[in-house]
Coordinates of C-alpha atoms and ligand atoms in Angstrom, one line a residue:
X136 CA -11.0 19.2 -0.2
X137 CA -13.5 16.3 1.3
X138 CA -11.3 13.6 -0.6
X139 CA -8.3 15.0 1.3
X140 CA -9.8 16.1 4.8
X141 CA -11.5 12.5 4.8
X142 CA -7.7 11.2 4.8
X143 CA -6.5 13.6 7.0
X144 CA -7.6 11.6 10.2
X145 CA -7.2 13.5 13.6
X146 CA -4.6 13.0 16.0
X147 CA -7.5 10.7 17.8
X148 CA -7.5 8.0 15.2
X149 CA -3.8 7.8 15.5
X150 CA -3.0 8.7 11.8
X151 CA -2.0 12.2 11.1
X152 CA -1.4 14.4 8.2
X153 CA 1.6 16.4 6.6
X154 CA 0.3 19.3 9.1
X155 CA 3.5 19.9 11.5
X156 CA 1.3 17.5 15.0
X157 CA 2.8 14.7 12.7
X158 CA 5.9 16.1 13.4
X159 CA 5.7 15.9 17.3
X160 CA 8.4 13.5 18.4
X161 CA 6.1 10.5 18.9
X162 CA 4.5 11.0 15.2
X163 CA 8.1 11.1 13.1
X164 CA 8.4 8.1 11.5
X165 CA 12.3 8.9 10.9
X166 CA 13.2 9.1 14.9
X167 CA 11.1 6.4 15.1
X168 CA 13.1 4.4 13.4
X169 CA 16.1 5.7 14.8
X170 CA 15.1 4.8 18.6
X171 CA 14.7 1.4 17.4
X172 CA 18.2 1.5 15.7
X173 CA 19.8 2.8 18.5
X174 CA 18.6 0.2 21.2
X175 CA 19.6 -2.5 19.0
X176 CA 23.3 -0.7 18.1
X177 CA 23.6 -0.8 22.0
X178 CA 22.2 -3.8 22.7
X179 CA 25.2 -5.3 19.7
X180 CA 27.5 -2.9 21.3
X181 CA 28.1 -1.6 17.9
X182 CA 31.3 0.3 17.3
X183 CA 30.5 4.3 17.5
X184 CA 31.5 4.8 14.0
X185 CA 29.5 2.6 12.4
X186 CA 26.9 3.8 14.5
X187 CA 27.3 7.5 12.8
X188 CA 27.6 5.9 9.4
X189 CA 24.1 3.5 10.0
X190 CA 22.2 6.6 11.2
X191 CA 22.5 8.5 7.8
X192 CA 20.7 7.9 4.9
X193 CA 23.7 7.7 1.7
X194 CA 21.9 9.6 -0.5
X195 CA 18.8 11.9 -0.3
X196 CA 17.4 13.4 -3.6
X197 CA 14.5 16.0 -4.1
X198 CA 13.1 17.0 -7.0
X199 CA 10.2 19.3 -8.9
X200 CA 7.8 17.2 -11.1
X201 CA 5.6 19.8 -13.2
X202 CA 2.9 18.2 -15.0
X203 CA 1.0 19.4 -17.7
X204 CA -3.0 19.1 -16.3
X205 CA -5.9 17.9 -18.7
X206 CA -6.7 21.7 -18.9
X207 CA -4.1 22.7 -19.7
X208 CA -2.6 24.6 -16.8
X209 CA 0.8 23.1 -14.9
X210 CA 1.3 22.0 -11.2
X211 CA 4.2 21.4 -9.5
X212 CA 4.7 18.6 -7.4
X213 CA 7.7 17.6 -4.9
X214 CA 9.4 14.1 -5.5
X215 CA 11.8 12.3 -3.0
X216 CA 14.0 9.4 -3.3
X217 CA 16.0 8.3 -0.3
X218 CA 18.6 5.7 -0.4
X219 CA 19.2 4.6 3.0
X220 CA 22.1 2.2 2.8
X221 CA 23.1 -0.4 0.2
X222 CA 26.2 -1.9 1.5
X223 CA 25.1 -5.4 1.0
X224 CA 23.2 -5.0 -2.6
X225 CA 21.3 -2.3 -4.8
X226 CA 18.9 -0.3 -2.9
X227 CA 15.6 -1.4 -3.0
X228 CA 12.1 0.2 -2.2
X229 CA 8.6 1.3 -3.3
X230 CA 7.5 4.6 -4.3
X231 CA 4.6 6.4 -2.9
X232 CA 2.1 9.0 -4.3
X233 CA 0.2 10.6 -1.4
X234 CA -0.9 13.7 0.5
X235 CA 1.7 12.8 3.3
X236 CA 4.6 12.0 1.7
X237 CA 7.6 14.2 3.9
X238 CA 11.4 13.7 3.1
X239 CA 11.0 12.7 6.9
X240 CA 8.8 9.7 6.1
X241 CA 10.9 8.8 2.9
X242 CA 14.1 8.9 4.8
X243 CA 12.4 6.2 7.4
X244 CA 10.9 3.9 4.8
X245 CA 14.3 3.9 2.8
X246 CA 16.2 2.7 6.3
X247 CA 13.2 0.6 7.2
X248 CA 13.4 -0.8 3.6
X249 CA 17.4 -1.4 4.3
X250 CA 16.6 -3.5 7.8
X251 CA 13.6 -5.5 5.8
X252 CA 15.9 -6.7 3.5
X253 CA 18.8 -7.9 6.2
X254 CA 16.1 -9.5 8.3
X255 CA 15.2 -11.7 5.3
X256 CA 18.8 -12.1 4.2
X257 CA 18.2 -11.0 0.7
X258 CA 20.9 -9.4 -1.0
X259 CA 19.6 -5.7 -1.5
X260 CA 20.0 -2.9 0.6
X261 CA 17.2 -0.1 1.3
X262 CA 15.8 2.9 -0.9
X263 CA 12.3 4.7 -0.9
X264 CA 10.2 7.3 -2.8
X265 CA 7.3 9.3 -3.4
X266 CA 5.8 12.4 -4.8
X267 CA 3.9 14.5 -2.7
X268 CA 0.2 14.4 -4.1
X269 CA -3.5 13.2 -4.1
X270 CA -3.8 10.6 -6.9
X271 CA -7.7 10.4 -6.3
X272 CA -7.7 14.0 -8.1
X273 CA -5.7 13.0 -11.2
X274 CA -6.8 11.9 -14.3
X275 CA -5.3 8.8 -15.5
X276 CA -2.9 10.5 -18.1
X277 CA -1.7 13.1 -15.6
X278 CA -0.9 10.3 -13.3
X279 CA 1.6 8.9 -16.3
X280 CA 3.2 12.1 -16.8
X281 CA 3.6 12.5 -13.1
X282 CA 5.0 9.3 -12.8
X283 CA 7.3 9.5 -16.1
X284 CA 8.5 13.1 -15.7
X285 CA 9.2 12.0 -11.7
X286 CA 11.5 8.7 -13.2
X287 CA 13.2 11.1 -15.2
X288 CA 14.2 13.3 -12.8
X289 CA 16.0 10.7 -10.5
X290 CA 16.9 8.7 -13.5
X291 CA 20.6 8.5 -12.2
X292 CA 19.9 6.7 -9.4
X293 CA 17.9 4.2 -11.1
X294 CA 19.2 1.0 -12.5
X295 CA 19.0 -2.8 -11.8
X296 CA 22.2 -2.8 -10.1
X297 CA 21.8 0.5 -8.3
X298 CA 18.1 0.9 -7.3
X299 CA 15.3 -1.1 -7.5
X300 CA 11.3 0.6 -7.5
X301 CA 8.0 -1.2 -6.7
X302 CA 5.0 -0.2 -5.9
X303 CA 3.9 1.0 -2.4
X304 CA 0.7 3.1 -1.2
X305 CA -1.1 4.6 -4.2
X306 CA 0.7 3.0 -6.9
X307 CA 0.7 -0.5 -8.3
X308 CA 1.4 -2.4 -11.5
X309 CA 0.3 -0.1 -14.3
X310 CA 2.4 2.9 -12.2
X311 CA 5.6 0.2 -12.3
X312 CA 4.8 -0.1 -16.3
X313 CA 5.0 3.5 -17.1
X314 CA 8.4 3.7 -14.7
X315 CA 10.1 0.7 -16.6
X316 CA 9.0 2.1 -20.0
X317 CA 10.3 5.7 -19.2
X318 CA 13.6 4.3 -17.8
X319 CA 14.1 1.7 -20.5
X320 CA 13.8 4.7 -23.4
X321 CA 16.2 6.8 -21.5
X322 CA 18.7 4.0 -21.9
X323 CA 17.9 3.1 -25.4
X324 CA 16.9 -0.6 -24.6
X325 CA 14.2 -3.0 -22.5
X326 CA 15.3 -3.2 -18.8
X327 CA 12.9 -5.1 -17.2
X328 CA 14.9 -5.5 -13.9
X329 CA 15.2 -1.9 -13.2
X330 CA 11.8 -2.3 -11.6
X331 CA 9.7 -5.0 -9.6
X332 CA 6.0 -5.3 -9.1
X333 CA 5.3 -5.1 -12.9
X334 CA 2.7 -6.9 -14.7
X335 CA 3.1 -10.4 -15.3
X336 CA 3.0 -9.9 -19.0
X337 CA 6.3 -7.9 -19.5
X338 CA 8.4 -9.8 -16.7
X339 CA 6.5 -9.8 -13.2
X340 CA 6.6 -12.2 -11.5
X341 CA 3.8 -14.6 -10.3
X342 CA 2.6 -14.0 -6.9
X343 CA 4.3 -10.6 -6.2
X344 CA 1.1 -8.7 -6.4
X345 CA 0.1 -11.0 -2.9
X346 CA 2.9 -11.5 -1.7
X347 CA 3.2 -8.9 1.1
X348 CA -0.1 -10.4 2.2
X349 CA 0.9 -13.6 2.2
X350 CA 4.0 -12.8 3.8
X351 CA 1.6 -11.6 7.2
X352 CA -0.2 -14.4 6.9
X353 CA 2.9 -16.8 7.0
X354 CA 3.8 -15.3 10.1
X355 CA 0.7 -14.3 11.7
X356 CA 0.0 -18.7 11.5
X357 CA 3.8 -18.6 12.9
X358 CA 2.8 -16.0 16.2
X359 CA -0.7 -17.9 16.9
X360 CA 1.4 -21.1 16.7
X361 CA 4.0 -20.1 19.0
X362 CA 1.2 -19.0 21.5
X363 CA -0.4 -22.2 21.7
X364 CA -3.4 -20.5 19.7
X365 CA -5.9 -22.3 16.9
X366 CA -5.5 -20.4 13.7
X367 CA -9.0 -22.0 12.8
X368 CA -11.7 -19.1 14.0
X369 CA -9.3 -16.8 15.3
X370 CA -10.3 -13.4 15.4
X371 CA -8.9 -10.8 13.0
X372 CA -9.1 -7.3 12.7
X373 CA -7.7 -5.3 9.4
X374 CA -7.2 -1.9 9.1
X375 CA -6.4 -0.7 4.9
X376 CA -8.3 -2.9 2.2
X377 CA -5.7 -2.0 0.1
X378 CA -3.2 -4.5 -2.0
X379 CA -1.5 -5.5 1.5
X380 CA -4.7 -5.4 4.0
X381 CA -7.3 -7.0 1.6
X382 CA -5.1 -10.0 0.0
X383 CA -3.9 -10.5 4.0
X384 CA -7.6 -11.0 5.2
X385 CA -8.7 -13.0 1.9
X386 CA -5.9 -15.9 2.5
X387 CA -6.3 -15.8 6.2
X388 CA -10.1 -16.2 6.2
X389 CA -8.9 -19.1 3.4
X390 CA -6.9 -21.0 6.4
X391 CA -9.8 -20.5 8.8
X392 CA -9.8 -17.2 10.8
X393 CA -12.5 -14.7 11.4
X394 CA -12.0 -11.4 9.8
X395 CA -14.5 -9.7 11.9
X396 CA -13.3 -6.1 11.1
X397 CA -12.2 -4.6 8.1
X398 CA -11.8 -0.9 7.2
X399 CA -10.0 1.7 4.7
X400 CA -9.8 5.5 4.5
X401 CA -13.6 6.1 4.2
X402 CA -15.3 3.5 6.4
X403 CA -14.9 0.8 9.2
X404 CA -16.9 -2.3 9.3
X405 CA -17.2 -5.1 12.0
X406 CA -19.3 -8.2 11.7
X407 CA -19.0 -10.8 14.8
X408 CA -19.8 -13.8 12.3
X409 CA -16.7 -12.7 10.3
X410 CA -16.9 -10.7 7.1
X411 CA -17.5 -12.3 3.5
X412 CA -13.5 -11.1 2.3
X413 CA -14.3 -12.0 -1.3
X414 CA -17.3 -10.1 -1.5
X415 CA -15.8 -6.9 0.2
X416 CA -12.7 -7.2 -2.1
X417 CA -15.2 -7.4 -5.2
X418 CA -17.4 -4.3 -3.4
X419 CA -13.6 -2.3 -3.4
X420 CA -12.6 -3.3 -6.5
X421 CA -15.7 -2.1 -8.3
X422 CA -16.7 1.0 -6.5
X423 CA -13.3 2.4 -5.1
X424 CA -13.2 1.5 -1.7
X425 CA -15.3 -0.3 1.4
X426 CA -18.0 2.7 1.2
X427 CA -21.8 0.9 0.9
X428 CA -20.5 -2.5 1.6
X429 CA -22.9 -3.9 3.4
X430 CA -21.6 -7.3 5.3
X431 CA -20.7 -5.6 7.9
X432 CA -21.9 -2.6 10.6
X433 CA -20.4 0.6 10.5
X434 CA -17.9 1.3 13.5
X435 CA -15.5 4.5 14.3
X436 CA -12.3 3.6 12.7
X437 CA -10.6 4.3 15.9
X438 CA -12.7 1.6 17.5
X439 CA -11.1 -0.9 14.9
X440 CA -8.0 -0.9 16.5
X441 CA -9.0 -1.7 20.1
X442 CA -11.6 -4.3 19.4
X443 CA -11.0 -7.7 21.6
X444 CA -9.3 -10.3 18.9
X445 CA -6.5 -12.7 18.6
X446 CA -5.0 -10.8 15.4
X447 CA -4.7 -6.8 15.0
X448 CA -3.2 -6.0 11.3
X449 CA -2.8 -2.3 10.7
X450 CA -2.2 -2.2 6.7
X451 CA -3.0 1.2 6.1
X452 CA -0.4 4.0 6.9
X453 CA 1.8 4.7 10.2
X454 CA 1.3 6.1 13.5
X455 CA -2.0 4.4 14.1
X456 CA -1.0 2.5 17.2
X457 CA 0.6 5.7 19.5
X458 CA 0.4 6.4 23.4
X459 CA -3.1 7.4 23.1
X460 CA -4.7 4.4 22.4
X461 CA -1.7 1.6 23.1
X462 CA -3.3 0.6 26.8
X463 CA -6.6 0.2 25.1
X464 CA -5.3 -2.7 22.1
X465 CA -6.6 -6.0 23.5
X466 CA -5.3 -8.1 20.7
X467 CA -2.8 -10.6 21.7
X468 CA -1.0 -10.2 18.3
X469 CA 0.0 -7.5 16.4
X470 CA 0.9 -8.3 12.6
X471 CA 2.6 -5.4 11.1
X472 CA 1.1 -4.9 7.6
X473 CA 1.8 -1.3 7.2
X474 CA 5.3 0.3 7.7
X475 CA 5.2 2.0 10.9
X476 CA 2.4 1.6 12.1
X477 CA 3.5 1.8 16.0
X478 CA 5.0 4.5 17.2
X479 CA 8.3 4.0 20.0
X480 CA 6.6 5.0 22.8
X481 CA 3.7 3.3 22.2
X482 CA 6.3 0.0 21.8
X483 CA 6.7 0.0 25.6
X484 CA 3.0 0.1 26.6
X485 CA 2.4 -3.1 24.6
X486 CA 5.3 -4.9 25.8
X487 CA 4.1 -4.1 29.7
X488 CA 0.5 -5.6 28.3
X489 CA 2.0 -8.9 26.8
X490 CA 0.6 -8.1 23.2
X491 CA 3.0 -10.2 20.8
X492 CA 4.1 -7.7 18.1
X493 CA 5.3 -9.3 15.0
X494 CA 7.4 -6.1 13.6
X495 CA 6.5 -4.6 10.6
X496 CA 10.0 -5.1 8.7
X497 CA 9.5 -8.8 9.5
X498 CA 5.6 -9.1 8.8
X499 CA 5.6 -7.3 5.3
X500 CA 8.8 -8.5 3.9
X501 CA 7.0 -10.6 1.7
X502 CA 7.1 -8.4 -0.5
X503 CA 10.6 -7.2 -1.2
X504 CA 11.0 -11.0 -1.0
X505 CA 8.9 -11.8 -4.3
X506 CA 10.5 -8.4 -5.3
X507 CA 13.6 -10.4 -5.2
X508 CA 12.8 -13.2 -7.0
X509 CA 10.9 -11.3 -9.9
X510 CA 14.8 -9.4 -10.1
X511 CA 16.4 -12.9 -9.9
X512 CA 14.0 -14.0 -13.0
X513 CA 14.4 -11.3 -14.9
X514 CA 18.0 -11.1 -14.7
X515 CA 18.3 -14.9 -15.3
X516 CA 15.5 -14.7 -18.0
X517 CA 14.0 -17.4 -16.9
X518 CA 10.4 -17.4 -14.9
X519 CA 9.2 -19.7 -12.2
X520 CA 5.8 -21.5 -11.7
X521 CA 3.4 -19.4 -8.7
X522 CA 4.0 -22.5 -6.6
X523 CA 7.3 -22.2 -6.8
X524 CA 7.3 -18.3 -5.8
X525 CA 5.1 -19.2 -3.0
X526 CA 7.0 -21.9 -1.4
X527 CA 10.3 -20.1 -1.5
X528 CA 8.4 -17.4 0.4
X529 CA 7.0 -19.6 2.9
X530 CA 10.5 -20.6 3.5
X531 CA 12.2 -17.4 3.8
X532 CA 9.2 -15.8 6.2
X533 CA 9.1 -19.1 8.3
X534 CA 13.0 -19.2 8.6
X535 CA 13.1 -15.8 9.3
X536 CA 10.5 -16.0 12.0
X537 CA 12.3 -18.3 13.3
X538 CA 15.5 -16.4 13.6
X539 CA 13.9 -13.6 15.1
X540 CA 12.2 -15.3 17.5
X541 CA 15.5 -16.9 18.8
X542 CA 16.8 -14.1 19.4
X543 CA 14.0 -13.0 21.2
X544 CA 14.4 -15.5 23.8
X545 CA 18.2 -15.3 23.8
X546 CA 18.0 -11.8 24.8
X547 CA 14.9 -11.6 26.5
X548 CA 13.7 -9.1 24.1
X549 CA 11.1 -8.3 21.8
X550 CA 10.3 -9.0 18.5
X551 CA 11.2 -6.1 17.2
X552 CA 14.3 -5.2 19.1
X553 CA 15.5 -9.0 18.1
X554 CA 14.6 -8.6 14.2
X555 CA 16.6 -5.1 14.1
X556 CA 19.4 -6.9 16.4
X557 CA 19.1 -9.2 13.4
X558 CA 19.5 -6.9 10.7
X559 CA 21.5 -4.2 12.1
X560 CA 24.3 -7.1 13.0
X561 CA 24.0 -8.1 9.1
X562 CA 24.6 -4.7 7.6
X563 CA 27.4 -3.6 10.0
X564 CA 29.3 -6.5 9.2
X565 CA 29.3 -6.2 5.8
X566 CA 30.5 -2.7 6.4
X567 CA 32.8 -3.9 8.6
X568 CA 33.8 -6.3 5.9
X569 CA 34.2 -3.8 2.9
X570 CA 35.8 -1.3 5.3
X571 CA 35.8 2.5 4.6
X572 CA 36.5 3.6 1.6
X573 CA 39.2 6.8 1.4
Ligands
NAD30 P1 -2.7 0.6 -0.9 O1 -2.7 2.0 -1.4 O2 -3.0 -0.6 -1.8 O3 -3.8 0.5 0.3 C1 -3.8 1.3 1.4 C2 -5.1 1.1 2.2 O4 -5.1 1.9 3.4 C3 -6.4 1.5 1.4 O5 -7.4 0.6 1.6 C4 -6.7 2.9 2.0 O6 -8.1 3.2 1.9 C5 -6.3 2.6 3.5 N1 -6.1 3.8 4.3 C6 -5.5 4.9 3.9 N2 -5.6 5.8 4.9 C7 -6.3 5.2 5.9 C8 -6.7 5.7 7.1 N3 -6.5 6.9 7.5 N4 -7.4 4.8 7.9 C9 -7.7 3.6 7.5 N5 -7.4 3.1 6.3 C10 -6.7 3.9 5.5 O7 -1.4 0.4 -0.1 P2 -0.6 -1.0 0.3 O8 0.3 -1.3 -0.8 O9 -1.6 -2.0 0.7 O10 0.3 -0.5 1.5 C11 -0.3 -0.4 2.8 C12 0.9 -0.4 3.8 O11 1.7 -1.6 3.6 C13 1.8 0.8 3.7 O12 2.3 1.1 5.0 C14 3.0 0.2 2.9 O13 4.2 0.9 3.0 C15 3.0 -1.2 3.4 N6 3.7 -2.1 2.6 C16 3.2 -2.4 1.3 C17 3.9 -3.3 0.5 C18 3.3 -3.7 -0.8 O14 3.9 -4.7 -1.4 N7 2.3 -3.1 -1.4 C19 5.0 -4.0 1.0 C20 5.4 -3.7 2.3 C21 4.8 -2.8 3.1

């Protein structure tokens, strides 16, 4: 009960639980979403039908995952997979093991997952899934049954050309293992392209593990430059020292910024000479999390999030930057680690205070990026050097930066309203392209 109270954070620290406050219309990630879609469909003056067909998810799956505990007794878990819209590729997206996992939240990562792609211009369209449970209370073999007997149930949707898994929150390589075994035995041969994210042993790629972190740090250099800003001792803060938060603060304090704030589920931490990332990535690899670190003093983790810097990077979970505490940010960027992690409302408040937001489904796409190319290899068989990996994403995150940013000034518009301009103009005209089918 502590493990799961500790994560439950009040509607104070922004973050809220599955209770039904996350619900309230400022806290659903889904409508969210939408209220971004829809401002962009108007500002495209996007034809009303293909308005109704881009605010539906194609396909929305639920399923029962019993799993047989260490002790012998069952429980019954509740697994989603959402595919939002894959009219320019298979649908591609992470799955998520966690206490808050809603069909409303998989329904919202699945469509963010389908404008990610479009604003990178990759050839995939969006999915996303998750079982609804607390990992930190599961042994290791009950987390492989969980995570075979929940493949197996949406095994139909699954498939290189159809839709594409990686890890998100809670699950990682050795989870992306089990799901490419399970699928690969169901089909009666090795299909290493069926998932992404995978060790580099059986067909990973290089770099993909750090690639969404190097994705916010390609474009968090892009922001400062834009604003006439040193990236040499500017000031970070990162909330979540998890795969995207931790490897984002590690290769930004390696081109010169201050990470003076770091923080996960259990503790905050700020230190004004800037924090030792290696060691605190050693401290969380060894004992679980940022608890006893000691290179830094304790804070609220609310305070994290209003602390005066150049770079705020929520990488934890969504809804942490909301109406209560927008007016009080006083960084002058915003890198979107985390999916979500602003609500609508809250959008507006940030604009009227000048903070550059650098959208979450342009920030993280590094990911889906390397995602991309580890599909690319392992459909061509063939496997490309880290360098390699890394250049072609510092190409696609700069271009795309770029793009966004144009449009930006076009239309007088945000970041984010120009990067779903972006993609919402892609995927409507392929669908205007490929027509309706009857
Ligand atoms: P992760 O599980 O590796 O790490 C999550 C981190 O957030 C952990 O440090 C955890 O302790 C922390 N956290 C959880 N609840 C918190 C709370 N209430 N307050 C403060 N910290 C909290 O997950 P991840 O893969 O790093 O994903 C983080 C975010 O980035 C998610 O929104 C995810 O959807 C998004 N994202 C991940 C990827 C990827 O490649 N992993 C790609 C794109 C987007």
């Amino acid at each position: 009960m502590a493990i799961i109270e500790d994560r439950r954070l009040t509607p104070a620290h922004g973050i809220l639980g599955r209770d039904k406050d996350r619900f309230l219309s400022e806290e659903n990630p889904f409508e969210a979403m939408m209220s971004r879609f829809d401002r962009a469909a108007e500002l495209l003056d996007l034809d009303p039908g293909l308005v109704k067909v881009l605010r539906q998810p194609e396909k929305q799956i639920i399923v029962a995952v019993p799993v047989l505990k260490d002790d012998g007794s069952v429980d019954v878990y509740t697994g989603y997979r959402v595919l939002y819209n894959t009219s320019r590729g298979p649908a591609k997206g992470g799955i998520r093991f966690d206490t808050a996992v809603t069909l409303e939240e998989v329904k919202a990562l699945a469509a963010w997952m389908t404008w990610k792609c479009a604003v990178v211009d990759i050839p995939f369209g969006g999915s996303k899934g998750g079982v609804n449970c607390d990992p930190e209370k599961m042994s290791l073999g009950e987390l492989e049954r969980m995570t075979r007997r929940y493949t197996a149930a949406i095994i139909n949707t699954l498939g290189p050309d159809s839709d594409v898994p990686a890890p998100d929150v809670n699950t990682n390589e050795r989870v992306m293992a089990w799901l490419m075994d399970t699928y690969s035995m169901h089909v009666g041969h090795t299909v290493t392209a069926v998932v992404t994210g995978k060790p580099v042993v059986m067909g990973g790629s290089l770099g993909r593990r750090e690639a969404t972190g190097r994705g916010c740090m390609i474009v968090t250099k892009e922001a400062l430059n834009h604003l006439g800003l040193a990236v040499r001792n500017a000031t970070v803060a990162v909330q979540g020292f998890g795969n995207v938060g931790s490897v984002a603060a590690d290769l930004l304090s390696q081109e010169g910024c201050r990470i003076v704030a770091i923080g996960d589920r259990h503790v905050a931490l700020y230190n004004a000479d800037g924090i030792d990332v290696q060691k605190a990535i050693e401290h969380s690899r060894k004992h679980g999390s940022l608890k006893e670190f000691t290179g830094g003093d304790k804070m609220k983790p609310a305070e994290l999030l209003t602390l005066d810097v150049d770079v705020l990077l929520p990488a934890a979970l969504e809804n942490v930057i909301t109406t209560k505490n927008a007016s009080q940010v006083r960084a002058k960027i915003i890198c979107e680690g985390a999916n979500g992690p602003t609500t609508a409302p809250a959008d507006a408040i940030l604009d009227e205070k000048g903070v550059f937001v650098i959208p979450d489904i342009l920030a993280n796409a590094g990911g889906v990026t390397v995602s991309y190319f580890e599909w690319v290899q392992n459909r061509g068989g063939y496997f490309w050097t880290e360098d390699l990996v890394n250049d072609r994403l510092r190409d696609i995150m700069c271009r795309s930066f770029a793009n966004v940013l144009d449009i930006a000034k076009k239309h007088k518009v945000n970041m984010r309203t120009a990067s779903y301009m972006l993609s919402v103009e892609r995927v409507s005209t392929v669908h205007k392209l490929r027509g309706i089918y009857a």
